[in-house]
PDB file of C-alpha atoms in Angstrom:
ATOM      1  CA  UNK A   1      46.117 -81.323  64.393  1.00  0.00           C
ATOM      2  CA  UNK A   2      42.657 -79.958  63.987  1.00  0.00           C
ATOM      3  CA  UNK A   3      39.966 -81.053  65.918  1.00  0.00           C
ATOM      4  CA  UNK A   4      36.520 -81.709  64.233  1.00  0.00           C
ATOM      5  CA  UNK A   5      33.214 -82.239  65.738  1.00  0.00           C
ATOM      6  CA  UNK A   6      31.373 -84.671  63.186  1.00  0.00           C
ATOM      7  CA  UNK A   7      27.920 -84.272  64.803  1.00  0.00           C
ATOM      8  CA  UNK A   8      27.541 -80.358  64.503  1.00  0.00           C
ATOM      9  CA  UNK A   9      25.211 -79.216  62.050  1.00  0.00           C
ATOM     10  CA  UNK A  10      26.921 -77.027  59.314  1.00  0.00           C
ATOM     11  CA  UNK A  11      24.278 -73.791  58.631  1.00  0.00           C
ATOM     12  CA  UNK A  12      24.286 -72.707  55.192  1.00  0.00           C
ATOM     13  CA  UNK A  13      24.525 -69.128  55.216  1.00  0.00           C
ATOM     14  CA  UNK A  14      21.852 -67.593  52.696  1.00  0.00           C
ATOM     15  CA  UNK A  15      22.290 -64.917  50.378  1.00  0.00           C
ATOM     16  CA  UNK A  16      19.592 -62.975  48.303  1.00  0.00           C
ATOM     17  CA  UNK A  17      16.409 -61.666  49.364  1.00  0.00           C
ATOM     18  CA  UNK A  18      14.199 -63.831  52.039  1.00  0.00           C
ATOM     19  CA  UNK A  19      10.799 -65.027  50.932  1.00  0.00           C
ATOM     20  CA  UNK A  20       9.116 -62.488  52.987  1.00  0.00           C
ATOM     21  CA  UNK A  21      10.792 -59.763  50.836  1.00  0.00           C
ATOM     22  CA  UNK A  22      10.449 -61.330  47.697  1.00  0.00           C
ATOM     23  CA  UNK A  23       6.446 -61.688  48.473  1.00  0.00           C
ATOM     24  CA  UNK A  24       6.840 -57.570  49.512  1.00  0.00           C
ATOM     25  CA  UNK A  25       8.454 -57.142  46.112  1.00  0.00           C
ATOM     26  CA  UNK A  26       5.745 -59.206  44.487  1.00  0.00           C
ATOM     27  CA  UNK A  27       3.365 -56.826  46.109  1.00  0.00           C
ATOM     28  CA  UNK A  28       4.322 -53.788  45.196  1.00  0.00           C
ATOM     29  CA  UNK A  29       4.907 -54.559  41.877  1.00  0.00           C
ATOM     30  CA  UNK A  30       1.522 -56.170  41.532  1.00  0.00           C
ATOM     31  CA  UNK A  31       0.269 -52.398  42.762  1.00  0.00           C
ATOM     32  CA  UNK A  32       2.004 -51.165  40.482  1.00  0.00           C
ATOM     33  CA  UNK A  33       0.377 -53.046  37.583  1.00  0.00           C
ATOM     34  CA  UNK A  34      -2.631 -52.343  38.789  1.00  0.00           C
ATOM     35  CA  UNK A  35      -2.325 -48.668  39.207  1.00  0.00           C
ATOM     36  CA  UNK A  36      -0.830 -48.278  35.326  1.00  0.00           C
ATOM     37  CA  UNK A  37      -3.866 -50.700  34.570  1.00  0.00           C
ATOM     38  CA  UNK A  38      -6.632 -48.190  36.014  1.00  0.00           C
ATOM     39  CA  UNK A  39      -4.786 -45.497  34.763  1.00  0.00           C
ATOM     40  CA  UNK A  40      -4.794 -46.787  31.221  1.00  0.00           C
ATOM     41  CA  UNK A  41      -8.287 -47.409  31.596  1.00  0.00           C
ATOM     42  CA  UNK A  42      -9.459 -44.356  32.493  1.00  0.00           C
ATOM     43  CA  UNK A  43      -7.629 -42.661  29.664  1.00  0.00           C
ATOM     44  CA  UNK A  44      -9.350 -45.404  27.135  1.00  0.00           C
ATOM     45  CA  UNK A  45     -12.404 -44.170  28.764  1.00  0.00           C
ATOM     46  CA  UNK A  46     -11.945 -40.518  28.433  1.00  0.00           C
ATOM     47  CA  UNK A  47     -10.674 -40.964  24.898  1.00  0.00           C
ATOM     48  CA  UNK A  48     -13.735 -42.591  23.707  1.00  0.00           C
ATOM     49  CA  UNK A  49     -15.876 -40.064  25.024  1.00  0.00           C
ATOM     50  CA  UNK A  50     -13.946 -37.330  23.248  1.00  0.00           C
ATOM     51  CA  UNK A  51     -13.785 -39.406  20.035  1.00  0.00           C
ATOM     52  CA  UNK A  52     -17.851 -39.805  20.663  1.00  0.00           C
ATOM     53  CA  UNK A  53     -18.283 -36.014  21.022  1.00  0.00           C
ATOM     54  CA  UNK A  54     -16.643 -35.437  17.769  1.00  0.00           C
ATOM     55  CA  UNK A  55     -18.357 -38.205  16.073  1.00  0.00           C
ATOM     56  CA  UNK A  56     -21.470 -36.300  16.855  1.00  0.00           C
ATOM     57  CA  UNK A  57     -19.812 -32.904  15.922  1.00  0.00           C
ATOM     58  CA  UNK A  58     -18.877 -34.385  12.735  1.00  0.00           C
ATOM     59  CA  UNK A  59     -22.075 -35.482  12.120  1.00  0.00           C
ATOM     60  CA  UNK A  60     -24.047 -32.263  12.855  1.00  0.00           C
ATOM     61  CA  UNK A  61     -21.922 -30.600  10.482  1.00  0.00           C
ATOM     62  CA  UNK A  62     -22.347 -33.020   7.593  1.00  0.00           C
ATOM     63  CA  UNK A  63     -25.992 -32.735   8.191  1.00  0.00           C
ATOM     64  CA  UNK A  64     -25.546 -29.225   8.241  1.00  0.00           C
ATOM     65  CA  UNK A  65     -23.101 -29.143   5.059  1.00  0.00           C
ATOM     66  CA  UNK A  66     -25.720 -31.406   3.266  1.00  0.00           C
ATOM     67  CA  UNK A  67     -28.257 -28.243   4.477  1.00  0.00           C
ATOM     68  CA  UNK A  68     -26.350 -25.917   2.889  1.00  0.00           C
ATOM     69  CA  UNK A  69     -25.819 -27.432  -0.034  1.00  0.00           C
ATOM     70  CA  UNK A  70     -29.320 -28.392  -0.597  1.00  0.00           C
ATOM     71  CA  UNK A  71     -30.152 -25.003  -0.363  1.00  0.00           C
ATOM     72  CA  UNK A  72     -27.300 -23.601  -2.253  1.00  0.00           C
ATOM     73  CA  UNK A  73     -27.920 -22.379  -5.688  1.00  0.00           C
ATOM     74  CA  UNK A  74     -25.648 -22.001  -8.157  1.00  0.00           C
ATOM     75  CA  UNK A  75     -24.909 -18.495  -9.591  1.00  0.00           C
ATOM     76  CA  UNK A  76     -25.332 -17.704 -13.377  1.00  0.00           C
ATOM     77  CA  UNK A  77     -24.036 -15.162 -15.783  1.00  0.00           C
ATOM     78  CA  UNK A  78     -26.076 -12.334 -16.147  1.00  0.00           C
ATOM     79  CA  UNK A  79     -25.905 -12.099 -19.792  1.00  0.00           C
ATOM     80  CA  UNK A  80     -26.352  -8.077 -19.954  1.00  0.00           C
ATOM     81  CA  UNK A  81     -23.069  -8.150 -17.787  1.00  0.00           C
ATOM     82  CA  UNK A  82     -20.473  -8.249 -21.259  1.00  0.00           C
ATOM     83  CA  UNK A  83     -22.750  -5.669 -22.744  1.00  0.00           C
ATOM     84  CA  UNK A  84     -22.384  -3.342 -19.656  1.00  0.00           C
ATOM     85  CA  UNK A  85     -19.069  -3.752 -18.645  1.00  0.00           C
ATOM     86  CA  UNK A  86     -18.257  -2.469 -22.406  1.00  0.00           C
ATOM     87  CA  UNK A  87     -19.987   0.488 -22.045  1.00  0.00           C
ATOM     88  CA  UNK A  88     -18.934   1.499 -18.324  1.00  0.00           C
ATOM     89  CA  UNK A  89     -15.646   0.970 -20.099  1.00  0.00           C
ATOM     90  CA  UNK A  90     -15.853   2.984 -23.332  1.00  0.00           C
ATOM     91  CA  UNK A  91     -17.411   5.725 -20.921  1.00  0.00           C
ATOM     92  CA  UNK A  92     -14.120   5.440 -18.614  1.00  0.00           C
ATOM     93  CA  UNK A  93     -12.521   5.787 -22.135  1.00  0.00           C
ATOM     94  CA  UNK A  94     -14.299   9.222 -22.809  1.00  0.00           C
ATOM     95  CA  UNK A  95     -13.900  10.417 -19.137  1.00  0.00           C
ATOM     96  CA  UNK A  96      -9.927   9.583 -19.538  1.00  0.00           C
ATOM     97  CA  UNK A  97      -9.794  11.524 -22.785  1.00  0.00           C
ATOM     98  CA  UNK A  98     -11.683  14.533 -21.323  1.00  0.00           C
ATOM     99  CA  UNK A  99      -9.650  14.860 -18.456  1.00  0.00           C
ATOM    100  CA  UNK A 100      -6.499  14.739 -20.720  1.00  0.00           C
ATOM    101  CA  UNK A 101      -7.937  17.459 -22.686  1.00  0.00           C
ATOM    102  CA  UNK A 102      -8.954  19.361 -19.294  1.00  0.00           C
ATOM    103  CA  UNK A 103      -5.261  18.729 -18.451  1.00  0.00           C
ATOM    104  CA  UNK A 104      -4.111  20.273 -22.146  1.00  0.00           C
ATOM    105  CA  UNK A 105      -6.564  23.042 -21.749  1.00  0.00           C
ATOM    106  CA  UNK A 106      -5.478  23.765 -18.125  1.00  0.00           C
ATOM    107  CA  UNK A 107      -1.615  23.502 -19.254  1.00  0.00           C
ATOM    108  CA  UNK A 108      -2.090  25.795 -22.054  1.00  0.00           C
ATOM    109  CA  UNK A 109      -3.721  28.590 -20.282  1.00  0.00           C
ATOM    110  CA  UNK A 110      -1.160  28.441 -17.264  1.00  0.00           C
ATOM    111  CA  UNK A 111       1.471  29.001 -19.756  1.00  0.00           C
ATOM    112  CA  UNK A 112      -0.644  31.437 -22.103  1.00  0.00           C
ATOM    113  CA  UNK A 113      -1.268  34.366 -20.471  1.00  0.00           C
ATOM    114  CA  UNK A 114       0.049  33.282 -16.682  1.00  0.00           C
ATOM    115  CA  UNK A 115       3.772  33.497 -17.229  1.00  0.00           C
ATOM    116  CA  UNK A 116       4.184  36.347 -19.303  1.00  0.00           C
ATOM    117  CA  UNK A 117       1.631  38.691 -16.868  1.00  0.00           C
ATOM    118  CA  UNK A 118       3.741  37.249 -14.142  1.00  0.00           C
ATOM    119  CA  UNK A 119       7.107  37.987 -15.643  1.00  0.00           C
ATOM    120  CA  UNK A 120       5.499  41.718 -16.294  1.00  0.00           C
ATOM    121  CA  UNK A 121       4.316  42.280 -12.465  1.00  0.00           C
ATOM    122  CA  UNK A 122       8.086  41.194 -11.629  1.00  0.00           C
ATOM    123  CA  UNK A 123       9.382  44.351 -13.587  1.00  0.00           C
ATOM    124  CA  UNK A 124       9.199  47.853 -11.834  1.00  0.00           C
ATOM    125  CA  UNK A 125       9.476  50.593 -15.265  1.00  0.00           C
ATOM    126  CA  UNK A 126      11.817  53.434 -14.758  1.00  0.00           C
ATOM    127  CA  UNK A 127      10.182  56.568 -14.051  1.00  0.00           C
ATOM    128  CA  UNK A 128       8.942  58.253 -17.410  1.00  0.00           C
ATOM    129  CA  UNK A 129       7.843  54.947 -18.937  1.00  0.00           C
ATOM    130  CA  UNK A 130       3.844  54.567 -19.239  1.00  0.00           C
ATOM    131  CA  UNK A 131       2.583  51.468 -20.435  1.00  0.00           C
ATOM    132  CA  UNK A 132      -1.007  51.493 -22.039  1.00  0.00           C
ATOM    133  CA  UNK A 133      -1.437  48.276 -24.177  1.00  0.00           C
ATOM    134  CA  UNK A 134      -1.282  44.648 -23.743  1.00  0.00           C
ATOM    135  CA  UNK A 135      -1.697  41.930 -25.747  1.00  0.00           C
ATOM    136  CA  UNK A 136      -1.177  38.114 -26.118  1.00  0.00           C
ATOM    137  CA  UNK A 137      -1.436  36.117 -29.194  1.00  0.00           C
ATOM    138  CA  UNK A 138      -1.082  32.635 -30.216  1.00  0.00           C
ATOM    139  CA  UNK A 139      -1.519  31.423 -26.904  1.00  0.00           C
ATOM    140  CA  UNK A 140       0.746  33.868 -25.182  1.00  0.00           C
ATOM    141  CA  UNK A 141       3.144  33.167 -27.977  1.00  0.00           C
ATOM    142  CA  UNK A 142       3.848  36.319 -28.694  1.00  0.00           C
ATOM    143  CA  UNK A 143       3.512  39.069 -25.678  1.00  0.00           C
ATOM    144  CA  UNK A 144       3.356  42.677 -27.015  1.00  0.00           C
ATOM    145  CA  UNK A 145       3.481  46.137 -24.796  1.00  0.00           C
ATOM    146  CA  UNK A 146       2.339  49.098 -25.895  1.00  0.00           C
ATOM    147  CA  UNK A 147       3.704  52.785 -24.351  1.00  0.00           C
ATOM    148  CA  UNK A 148       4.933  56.019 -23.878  1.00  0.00           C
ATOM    149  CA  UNK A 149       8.171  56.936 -22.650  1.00  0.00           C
ATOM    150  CA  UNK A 150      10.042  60.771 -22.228  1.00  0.00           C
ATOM    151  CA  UNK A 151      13.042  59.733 -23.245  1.00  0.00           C
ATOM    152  CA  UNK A 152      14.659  56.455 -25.519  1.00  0.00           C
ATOM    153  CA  UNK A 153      16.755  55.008 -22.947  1.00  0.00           C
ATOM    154  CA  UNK A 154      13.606  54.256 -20.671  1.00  0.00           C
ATOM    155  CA  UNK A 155      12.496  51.724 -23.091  1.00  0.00           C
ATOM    156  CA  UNK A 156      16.285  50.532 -23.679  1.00  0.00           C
ATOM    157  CA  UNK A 157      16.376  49.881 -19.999  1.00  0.00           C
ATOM    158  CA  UNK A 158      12.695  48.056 -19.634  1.00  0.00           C
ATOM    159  CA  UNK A 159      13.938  45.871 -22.273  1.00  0.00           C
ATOM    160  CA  UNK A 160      17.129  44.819 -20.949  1.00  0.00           C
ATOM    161  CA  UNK A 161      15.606  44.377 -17.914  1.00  0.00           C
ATOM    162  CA  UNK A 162      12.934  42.406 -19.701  1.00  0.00           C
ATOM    163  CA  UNK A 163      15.525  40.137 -20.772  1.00  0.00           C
ATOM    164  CA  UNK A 164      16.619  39.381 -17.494  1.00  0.00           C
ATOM    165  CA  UNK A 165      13.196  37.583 -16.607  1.00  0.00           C
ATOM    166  CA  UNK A 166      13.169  34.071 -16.086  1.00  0.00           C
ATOM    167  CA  UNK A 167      10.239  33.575 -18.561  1.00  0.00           C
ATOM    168  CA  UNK A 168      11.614  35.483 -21.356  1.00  0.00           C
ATOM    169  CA  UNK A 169      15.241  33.492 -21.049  1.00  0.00           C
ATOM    170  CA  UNK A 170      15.813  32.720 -24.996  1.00  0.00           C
ATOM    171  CA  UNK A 171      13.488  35.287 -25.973  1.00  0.00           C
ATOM    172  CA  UNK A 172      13.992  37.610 -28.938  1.00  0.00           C
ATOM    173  CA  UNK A 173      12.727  41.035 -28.425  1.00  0.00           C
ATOM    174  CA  UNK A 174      12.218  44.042 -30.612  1.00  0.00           C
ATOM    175  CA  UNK A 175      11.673  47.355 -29.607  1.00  0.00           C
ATOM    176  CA  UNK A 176      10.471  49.854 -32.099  1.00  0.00           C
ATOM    177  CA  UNK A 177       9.977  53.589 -31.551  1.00  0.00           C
ATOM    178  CA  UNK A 178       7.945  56.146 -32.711  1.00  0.00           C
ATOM    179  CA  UNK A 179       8.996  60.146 -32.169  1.00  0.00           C
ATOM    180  CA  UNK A 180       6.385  62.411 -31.620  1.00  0.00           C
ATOM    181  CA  UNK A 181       7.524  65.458 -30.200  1.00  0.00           C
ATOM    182  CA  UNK A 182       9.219  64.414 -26.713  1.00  0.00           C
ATOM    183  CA  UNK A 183       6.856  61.147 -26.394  1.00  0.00           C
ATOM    184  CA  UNK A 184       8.370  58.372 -27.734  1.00  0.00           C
ATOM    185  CA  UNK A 185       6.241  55.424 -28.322  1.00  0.00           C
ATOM    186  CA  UNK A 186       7.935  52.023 -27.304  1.00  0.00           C
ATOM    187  CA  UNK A 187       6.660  48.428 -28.352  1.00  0.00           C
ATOM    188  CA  UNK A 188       8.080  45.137 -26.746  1.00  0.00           C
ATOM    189  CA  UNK A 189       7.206  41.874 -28.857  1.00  0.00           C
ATOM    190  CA  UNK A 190       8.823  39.004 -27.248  1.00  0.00           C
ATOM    191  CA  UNK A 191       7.935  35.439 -28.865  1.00  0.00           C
ATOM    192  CA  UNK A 192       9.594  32.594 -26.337  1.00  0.00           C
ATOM    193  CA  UNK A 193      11.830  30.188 -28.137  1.00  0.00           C
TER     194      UNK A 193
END
């Protein structure tokens, strides 16, 4: 059998925090409203003074904006601008033209006379071969030496070797002789294709 005292006093054993921790807790958390409270505050405060600066920055440059355009003044056609824009254009016309011509002009006298004289100072004459004419016509069409030689196959040989040149490639040539005693007289015509 058990034995049970009656007049003992049962304790009730607590749990969960004690009212001197739960009005810590209180506290703290109270501080901790507080703090987010200030904190919130002071960034309402700083906010509205930035938003008040650029209230006033907006407004200088309206009133500066309103300035400007008060003072602006709208730009009108110069009528004489058509009428000279068509004549720097018909002289940009002429200036194209003349330096096409120029260019024609150029072109044809680099392949007149150029090419042919060039093609001549290529070729060394045989000994016995004298050459005392020139001439170009139509252009440098038609290239024709005149000369003296000692003997027939001098001019043969300057105009095989004539034939050989780049510039007279397709090139017909004639050679005529004249005899006179032991000078033969040679002429080259050569007319490029």
């Amino acid at each position: 059998m058990q034995n049970l005292n009656l007049y003992q006093l049962e304790r009730t054993q607590q749990s969960g925090p004690r009212p001197a921790q739960m009005l810590l807790g209180l506290g703290v958390v109270l501080l901790l409203c507080l703090g987010h409270a200030s904190w919130q505050a002071w960034q309402l405060h700083h906010g509205a003074q930035r938003l008040a600066e650029k209230q006033l920055q907006a407004q200088q440059e309206e009133a500066q904006l309103a300035s400007a355009l008060g003072s602006f003044i709208e730009p009108t056609l110069d009528e004489r601008l058509p009428e000279e824009l068509a004549a720097r254009e018909q002289g940009n016309r002429e200036l194209q033209r003349l330096v096409a011509y120029l260019q024609l002009l150029g072109s044809q006298r680099s392949a007149g006379f150029v090419a042919p004289l060039a093609a001549l100072t290529e070729q060394h004459p045989p000994s016995g071969l004298w050459l005392n004419g020139i001439s170009l016509r139509e252009g440098g069409g038609i290239f024709v030496c005149r000369g003296a030689a000692r003997t027939r196959s001098c001019c043969r040989r300057t105009c095989s070797a004539w034939g050989r040149v780049p510039y007279s490639a397709g090139v017909s040539s004639r050679v005529s002789m004249c005899s006179v005693v032991t000078i033969n007289c040679c002429i080259l015509t050569s007319r490029p294709s």
